[in-house]
Short mmCIF file of C-alpha atoms in Angstrom, two decimals:
data_model
loop_
_atom_site.label_atom_id
_atom_site.label_comp_id
_atom_site.label_asym_id
_atom_site.label_seq_id
_atom_site.Cartn_x
_atom_site.Cartn_y
_atom_site.Cartn_z
CA GLY E 1 -7.02 6.46 24.42
CA ARG E 2 -6.84 2.58 24.02
CA PHE E 3 -3.40 2.44 25.39
CA GLY E 4 -4.47 2.57 29.10
CA SER E 5 -7.80 0.64 28.89
CA GLY E 6 -8.53 -2.41 30.39
CA ARG E 7 -8.65 -3.36 34.01
CA PRO E 8 -5.40 -2.64 36.18
CA ARG E 9 -4.47 -6.40 36.78
CA ALA E 10 -5.18 -7.17 32.52
CA ARG E 11 -2.95 -4.31 32.02
CA GLN E 12 -0.07 -4.89 34.49
CA ARG E 13 0.31 -8.19 32.88
CA ARG E 14 0.21 -6.68 28.96
CA LEU E 15 2.73 -4.09 30.26
CA ALA E 16 5.16 -6.70 32.25
CA ARG E 17 4.86 -8.85 28.47
CA ALA E 18 5.61 -5.78 26.90
CA SER E 19 8.21 -5.00 28.62
CA PHE E 20 9.99 -8.35 28.09
CA GLY E 21 9.28 -7.91 24.37
CA LEU E 22 11.23 -4.64 24.22
CA ALA E 23 14.24 -6.27 26.41
CA THR E 24 14.21 -9.03 23.92
CA ALA E 25 14.02 -6.56 20.68
CA GLY E 26 16.88 -4.95 22.14
CA LEU E 27 19.09 -7.51 22.91
CA LEU E 28 18.47 -8.99 19.34
CA ALA E 29 19.39 -5.74 18.10
CA GLN E 30 22.74 -5.39 19.68
CA GLY E 31 24.17 -8.66 19.04
CA GLY E 32 23.00 -10.48 21.95
CA GLY E 33 21.64 -13.73 22.69
CA LEU E 34 18.93 -15.45 24.80
CA GLY E 35 21.00 -18.52 26.05
CA VAL E 36 23.91 -20.84 25.27
CA SER E 37 23.79 -22.74 22.24
CA SER E 38 26.68 -24.60 20.32
CA ARG E 39 24.41 -24.24 16.94
CA PRO E 40 26.01 -21.08 14.79
CA GLY E 41 23.93 -17.56 15.90
CA PRO E 42 21.89 -15.69 13.60
CA SER E 43 23.26 -12.97 10.95
CA ASP E 44 23.43 -9.50 11.79
CA GLY E 45 20.20 -9.05 9.13
CA GLN E 46 18.66 -11.82 11.14
CA ARG E 47 18.98 -10.39 14.43
CA GLN E 48 17.72 -6.66 13.08
CA ARG E 49 14.68 -8.53 11.39
CA LEU E 50 13.42 -10.48 14.11
CA ALA E 51 14.23 -7.42 16.74
CA ALA E 52 11.97 -5.23 14.35
CA SER E 53 9.41 -8.15 14.07
CA THR E 54 9.66 -8.38 18.10
CA SER E 55 9.03 -4.56 18.31
CA LEU E 56 6.08 -4.94 15.63
CA MET E 57 4.11 -7.71 18.10
CA VAL E 58 4.70 -5.17 21.26
CA VAL E 59 3.20 -2.63 19.56
CA ARG E 60 0.21 -4.27 19.03
CA LEU E 61 0.44 -5.97 22.43
CA LEU E 62 -0.21 -2.86 23.67
CA VAL E 63 -2.54 -1.19 21.66
CA GLY E 64 -4.50 -4.09 20.58
CA PRO E 65 -5.88 -4.84 17.46
CA THR E 66 -6.38 -2.75 14.46
CA GLY E 67 -9.53 -2.42 12.20
CA PRO E 68 -12.57 -0.09 11.08
CA GLN E 69 -13.13 -0.31 15.37
CA VAL E 70 -10.08 1.64 16.09
CA ALA E 71 -11.22 5.12 17.75
CA GLY E 72 -8.34 7.29 16.95
CA CYS E 73 -4.84 7.54 18.10
CA SER E 74 -4.06 8.01 21.77
CA PRO E 75 -0.69 10.23 22.43
CA GLU E 76 0.85 7.52 24.07
CA MET E 77 -0.08 5.03 21.23
CA ASP E 78 1.76 7.94 18.75
CA VAL E 79 5.14 8.42 21.11
CA PHE E 80 5.63 4.73 21.31
CA ALA E 81 5.38 3.57 18.00
CA ARG E 82 7.69 6.49 16.93
CA SER E 83 9.94 5.33 19.83
CA LEU E 84 10.41 2.17 18.08
CA ALA E 85 11.49 3.97 15.14
CA LEU E 86 8.72 2.96 12.81
CA PRO E 87 8.54 4.47 9.69
CA LYS E 88 5.67 6.64 8.83
CA VAL E 89 3.45 5.75 5.33
CA THR E 90 1.98 7.86 3.65
CA VAL E 91 -0.90 6.27 1.47
CA VAL E 92 -2.27 8.48 -1.40
CA ILE E 93 -5.33 7.56 -3.28
CA THR E 94 -6.10 9.24 -6.35
CA HIS E 95 -9.77 9.51 -7.39
CA TYR E 96 -12.18 10.88 -9.93
CA ASN E 97 -15.86 10.00 -10.25
CA ARG E 98 -15.71 6.67 -8.22
CA PRO E 99 -17.13 7.24 -4.94
CA ASN E 100 -18.24 3.82 -4.58
CA PHE E 101 -15.13 2.19 -5.09
CA LEU E 102 -13.48 4.53 -3.21
CA VAL E 103 -14.77 3.90 -0.22
CA GLN E 104 -13.82 0.15 -0.33
CA ALA E 105 -10.43 1.31 -0.69
CA VAL E 106 -10.06 3.59 2.17
CA ALA E 107 -11.85 0.78 4.40
CA SER E 108 -9.06 -1.70 3.40
CA ILE E 109 -6.96 0.83 4.87
CA THR E 110 -8.33 1.02 8.03
CA ARG E 111 -7.86 -2.90 8.18
CA GLN E 112 -4.18 -2.45 7.97
CA SER E 113 -1.98 -4.29 10.25
CA TYR E 114 0.45 -1.44 10.37
CA PRO E 115 0.21 0.60 13.74
CA PRO E 116 -2.87 3.07 12.71
CA ALA E 117 -0.33 6.13 14.54
CA MET E 118 2.26 5.49 11.90
CA LEU E 119 -0.39 5.59 8.67
CA GLU E 120 -1.17 9.07 6.98
CA LEU E 121 -4.12 8.91 4.07
CA LEU E 122 -4.59 11.42 1.39
CA VAL E 123 -7.44 11.19 -0.76
CA VAL E 124 -6.60 13.47 -3.74
CA ASP E 125 -9.95 14.40 -5.66
CA ASP E 126 -8.88 15.14 -9.32
CA GLY E 127 -11.58 17.63 -10.11
CA SER E 128 -14.65 14.97 -9.96
CA THR E 129 -17.40 16.29 -12.27
CA ALA E 130 -20.09 13.89 -11.30
CA GLU E 131 -23.38 15.38 -9.50
CA GLY E 132 -23.23 15.22 -5.60
CA ALA E 133 -18.94 14.01 -6.13
CA ARG E 134 -18.22 16.46 -3.43
CA GLN E 135 -21.01 15.31 -0.90
CA SER E 136 -20.21 11.70 -1.24
CA LEU E 137 -16.39 12.69 -0.34
CA ARG E 138 -17.63 14.19 2.76
CA ARG E 139 -19.93 11.44 3.85
CA MET E 140 -17.09 9.15 3.86
CA GLU E 141 -14.81 11.59 5.45
CA LEU E 142 -17.47 11.36 8.24
CA GLU E 143 -17.59 7.31 7.89
CA PHE E 144 -14.09 6.77 8.49
CA GLY E 145 -13.52 9.53 11.11
CA PHE E 146 -10.85 11.38 8.67
CA GLU E 147 -10.57 14.19 11.06
CA ARG E 148 -9.77 11.98 14.04
CA ARG E 149 -7.15 10.17 12.01
CA GLY E 150 -5.63 13.35 10.86
CA TRP E 151 -6.51 12.02 7.39
CA ARG E 152 -7.73 14.34 4.85
CA VAL E 153 -9.68 14.95 1.22
CA MET E 154 -7.56 17.14 -1.49
CA TYR E 155 -9.37 19.02 -3.61
CA GLU E 156 -7.33 19.11 -6.80
CA PRO E 157 -7.82 20.70 -10.36
CA ASN E 158 -8.16 18.22 -13.07
CA ARG E 159 -4.82 17.59 -13.66
CA TYR E 160 -4.65 13.70 -14.65
CA LEU E 161 -3.16 10.51 -12.53
CA GLY E 162 0.17 12.25 -13.22
CA GLY E 163 -0.40 15.42 -11.70
CA ALA E 164 -2.77 13.96 -8.93
CA ARG E 165 -0.10 11.75 -7.84
CA ASN E 166 2.48 14.36 -7.31
CA ALA E 167 -0.14 16.65 -5.84
CA GLY E 168 -0.42 14.07 -3.04
CA PHE E 169 3.19 13.31 -2.53
CA ALA E 170 3.81 17.15 -2.46
CA ALA E 171 1.52 16.87 0.59
CA SER E 172 2.74 14.11 2.31
CA GLN E 173 4.53 13.44 5.78
CA GLY E 174 5.63 9.99 5.41
CA LYS E 175 9.21 8.20 4.96
CA TYR E 176 7.35 6.00 2.56
CA VAL E 177 4.51 6.80 0.10
CA LEU E 178 2.02 4.13 -1.28
CA PHE E 179 0.39 4.72 -4.30
CA MET E 180 -3.16 3.32 -5.03
CA ASP E 181 -6.13 3.80 -7.36
CA ASP E 182 -9.88 4.31 -6.24
CA ASP E 183 -10.67 0.94 -7.60
CA ASN E 184 -7.46 -1.06 -5.63
CA TYR E 185 -7.81 -2.77 -2.72
CA ALA E 186 -5.07 -3.36 -0.49
CA LYS E 187 -4.78 -6.48 1.49
CA SER E 188 -4.56 -6.38 5.09
CA TYR E 189 -0.49 -6.97 5.33
CA GLU E 190 0.11 -4.53 2.25
CA VAL E 191 1.93 -1.66 4.24
CA GLU E 192 3.50 -3.69 6.75
CA ALA E 193 4.89 -6.07 4.22
CA LEU E 194 6.07 -3.30 1.76
CA VAL E 195 7.78 -1.77 4.86
CA ARG E 196 9.63 -4.76 6.08
CA ALA E 197 10.76 -5.27 2.36
CA ALA E 198 11.90 -1.52 1.88
CA GLU E 199 13.53 -1.73 5.01
CA GLY E 200 15.71 -4.96 3.98
CA ALA E 201 16.32 -4.45 0.71
CA ASN E 202 16.88 -0.58 0.94
CA ALA E 203 15.05 -0.46 -2.11
CA ASP E 204 14.08 3.26 -3.27
CA ALA E 205 10.78 1.86 -5.12
CA LEU E 206 8.84 -1.42 -4.79
CA THR E 207 5.92 -3.13 -6.93
CA SER E 208 4.36 -6.37 -6.08
CA GLY E 209 2.17 -9.15 -7.50
CA LEU E 210 -1.74 -8.73 -7.56
CA ASP E 211 -5.03 -10.50 -7.49
CA PHE E 212 -7.75 -9.68 -9.91
CA VAL E 213 -11.18 -9.10 -9.20
CA THR E 214 -14.50 -8.22 -10.96
CA GLY E 215 -17.45 -6.88 -9.84
CA LYS E 216 -18.45 -3.68 -7.87
CA GLY E 217 -18.21 -5.37 -4.37
CA GLU E 218 -15.96 -5.80 -2.08
CA PRO E 219 -13.48 -8.55 -2.90
CA GLY E 220 -14.63 -11.88 -1.42
CA GLY E 221 -18.12 -10.84 -1.63
CA GLY E 222 -18.30 -9.90 2.20
CA PRO E 223 -18.83 -6.33 4.06
CA ARG E 224 -15.67 -6.67 6.00
CA HIS E 225 -13.01 -8.66 3.72
CA LEU E 226 -9.98 -9.35 6.11
CA GLU E 227 -7.09 -11.34 4.39
CA PRO E 228 -5.09 -13.48 6.54
CA ARG E 229 -1.61 -12.62 7.68
CA MET E 230 0.50 -13.52 4.52
CA GLY E 231 1.62 -17.42 4.72
CA PRO E 232 2.17 -20.18 2.09
CA THR E 233 0.28 -19.67 -1.25
CA PRO E 234 -3.32 -21.38 -0.45
CA LYS E 235 -4.10 -24.10 -2.62
CA VAL E 236 -6.72 -24.25 -5.06
CA ALA E 237 -10.35 -25.44 -3.88
CA ALA E 238 -12.15 -27.78 -5.66
CA ALA E 239 -16.11 -26.87 -6.22
CA GLU E 240 -18.36 -28.89 -4.67
CA PRO E 241 -20.24 -31.21 -7.20
CA GLY E 242 -22.60 -28.78 -9.33
CA ARG E 243 -21.30 -25.90 -8.15
CA ARG E 244 -19.18 -23.22 -9.55
CA ALA E 245 -15.86 -22.32 -7.84
CA ASP E 246 -15.67 -19.09 -6.07
CA PRO E 247 -13.52 -16.62 -8.12
CA ILE E 248 -11.43 -15.60 -5.23
CA LYS E 249 -11.15 -18.81 -3.24
CA SER E 250 -11.06 -20.95 -5.99
CA ARG E 251 -7.62 -19.80 -7.44
CA THR E 252 -3.76 -19.90 -6.36
CA SER E 253 -2.62 -16.28 -5.34
CA PRO E 254 -1.46 -14.11 -6.86
CA SER E 255 -3.22 -13.74 -10.29
CA PHE E 256 -0.14 -12.29 -11.86
CA VAL E 257 3.26 -11.14 -10.55
CA PHE E 258 5.69 -8.53 -12.62
CA LEU E 259 9.33 -9.97 -13.79
CA GLY E 260 10.79 -6.56 -12.24
CA ALA E 261 13.36 -3.99 -13.35
CA SER E 262 14.81 -5.69 -16.44
CA ARG E 263 15.70 -2.65 -19.19
CA ASN E 264 15.64 -4.88 -22.10
CA VAL E 265 12.03 -6.63 -21.51
CA GLY E 266 11.00 -3.27 -20.33
CA LEU E 267 11.61 -1.69 -23.99
CA PHE E 268 8.89 -4.21 -25.51
CA LYS E 269 6.57 -4.53 -22.41
CA ASN E 270 5.76 -3.22 -19.03
CA CYS E 271 7.59 -6.06 -16.70
CA PHE E 272 8.50 -3.43 -13.66
CA GLY E 273 4.84 -3.24 -12.27
CA ASP E 274 1.14 -1.94 -11.87
CA ALA E 275 0.55 1.86 -10.45
CA ASN E 276 -0.06 0.68 -7.16
CA SER E 277 3.46 1.05 -6.06
CA PHE E 278 5.57 1.66 -2.79
CA PHE E 279 8.25 4.37 -2.98
CA ARG E 280 10.87 5.96 -0.68
CA SER E 281 9.96 9.49 -0.37
CA SER E 282 13.14 11.06 -0.59
CA SER E 283 14.01 8.85 -3.97
CA PHE E 284 10.78 10.23 -5.36
CA ALA E 285 11.32 13.66 -4.81
CA GLU E 286 15.06 13.24 -6.27
CA PHE E 287 13.82 11.89 -9.19
CA GLY E 288 10.92 14.27 -9.89
CA GLY E 289 8.02 12.33 -9.64
CA TYR E 290 5.36 11.73 -12.62
CA THR E 291 5.23 13.46 -15.70
CA GLU E 292 1.84 15.30 -16.05
CA ASP E 293 0.59 14.63 -19.57
CA ARG E 294 -3.20 14.98 -19.86
CA ASN E 295 -5.41 12.49 -21.65
CA VAL E 296 -2.39 9.61 -22.42
CA GLY E 297 -1.92 6.46 -20.01
CA TYR E 298 1.11 4.36 -19.21
CA GLU E 299 2.42 7.45 -16.87
CA ASP E 300 3.30 4.18 -14.36
CA TRP E 301 5.76 2.43 -17.22
CA GLU E 302 7.63 5.70 -17.81
CA LEU E 303 8.34 6.17 -14.36
CA TYR E 304 9.80 2.36 -14.01
CA SER E 305 11.57 2.91 -17.28
CA LYS E 306 13.00 6.16 -15.87
CA LEU E 307 14.27 4.39 -12.57
CA ALA E 308 15.32 1.63 -14.53
CA MET E 309 17.79 3.68 -16.84
CA ALA E 310 18.98 5.33 -14.20
CA GLY E 311 20.08 3.49 -11.87
CA TYR E 312 17.73 3.36 -9.09
CA ASP E 313 17.09 0.50 -6.87
CA LEU E 314 13.35 -1.03 -8.53
CA GLN E 315 12.42 -4.20 -7.17
CA THR E 316 9.15 -6.51 -7.07
CA VAL E 317 7.26 -8.28 -4.15
CA PRO E 318 6.65 -11.48 -5.83
CA ARG E 319 3.31 -11.48 -3.64
CA ALA E 320 0.08 -10.30 -4.16
CA MET E 321 -0.39 -7.24 -2.10
CA TYR E 322 -3.57 -6.05 -3.21
CA PHE E 323 -6.77 -6.72 -5.66
CA TYR E 324 -6.87 -4.86 -8.65
CA ARG E 325 -10.06 -4.20 -10.60
CA PHE E 326 -11.29 -4.72 -13.78
CA THR E 327 -13.31 -2.00 -14.69
CA SER E 328 -15.32 -1.04 -18.24
CA GLY E 329 -14.55 2.63 -18.10
CA SER E 330 -10.53 2.44 -17.37
CA MET E 331 -8.12 4.36 -18.59
CA GLN E 332 -6.51 1.30 -20.84
CA LYS E 333 -9.84 1.57 -22.72
CA THR E 334 -10.25 5.17 -22.91
CA THR E 335 -6.33 6.52 -23.98
CA SER E 336 -4.52 6.28 -27.24
CA TYR E 337 -2.44 3.22 -27.28
CA ARG E 338 0.11 4.74 -29.45
CA ALA E 339 0.22 7.70 -27.52
CA SER E 340 0.83 5.92 -24.52
CA ARG E 341 3.07 3.57 -25.69
CA ARG E 342 5.40 6.75 -26.80
CA ARG E 343 5.33 8.12 -23.63
CA ALA E 344 6.52 4.72 -22.03
CA LEU E 345 9.99 5.08 -24.38
CA ARG E 346 11.05 8.64 -23.08
CA ALA E 347 13.41 7.50 -20.83
CA TYR E 348 14.70 5.09 -23.41
CA LYS E 349 15.37 8.11 -25.78
CA THR E 350 16.65 10.13 -23.07
CA HIS E 351 19.62 7.36 -22.56
CA VAL E 352 20.06 6.35 -26.09
#
């Protein structure tokens, strides 16, 4: 495995730095300091967050950068990641007849900054009917090394989005589950940022801001788009004279931010979040997941309304965690708005 790779001297230096990092993380977590200062010390919450950040740095130091070149997770890496109590995250991608978009979505998961040993991916094929659909999925499994990574494709009968997501959740093993549609594209920090937010806020569910993208290619136009680490909101870049601005680089991120869990506003508009969402698995199981209506949309709006009305902690991260793709055959354009709207109101009717 990659844990023990490299020349002996370089490996010793890496292990020495990692040992110091672990000692620092433990000292911080226990409330210790690194020196004498007249300034007030950090709060308990700040110490815990710094300890978690230091621990994650140690994981990266020992296992190296993550990305499409990862050749599987060694047993040592898996044991080490677990020893730091990093929560396992299951990513559930629902798919129906869009293999080209699905490949991009899966590629975005292989480029996550979160330790690969603590990532599980389940692709739920919701009864795809397109010619060659199953062959495309098998090629994708080989391309991304599903078996080596412990990932899998679930072939399910068509039950629509609510049923497909519930099937993925039932097979998941993570403390948290991230739901994605097959035309979403996760930014490289999405899983890491959402784990930090959920652990820090002790939230039951999280949604986030998003960036819009059009077309059939990967965001940014490159074959291997990598977002930088989440930092300050970038400034809008001016186009060169006589040339149009790049639609990705020229706009301020995020393209759209949701208001959050306002029950009053949620009666009239989905202010809660998009279907790309992050749940604490124990909470998702407790409130029963999605309803499984066929040929009707707004299953996400209905779910968030149910959470808000029942008193669960639903929060939104005001930064773009992924790219939302506009497509011609999206559900919003192929289902009845009136029927979908009635579905979104169910939770309110139940609690009135």
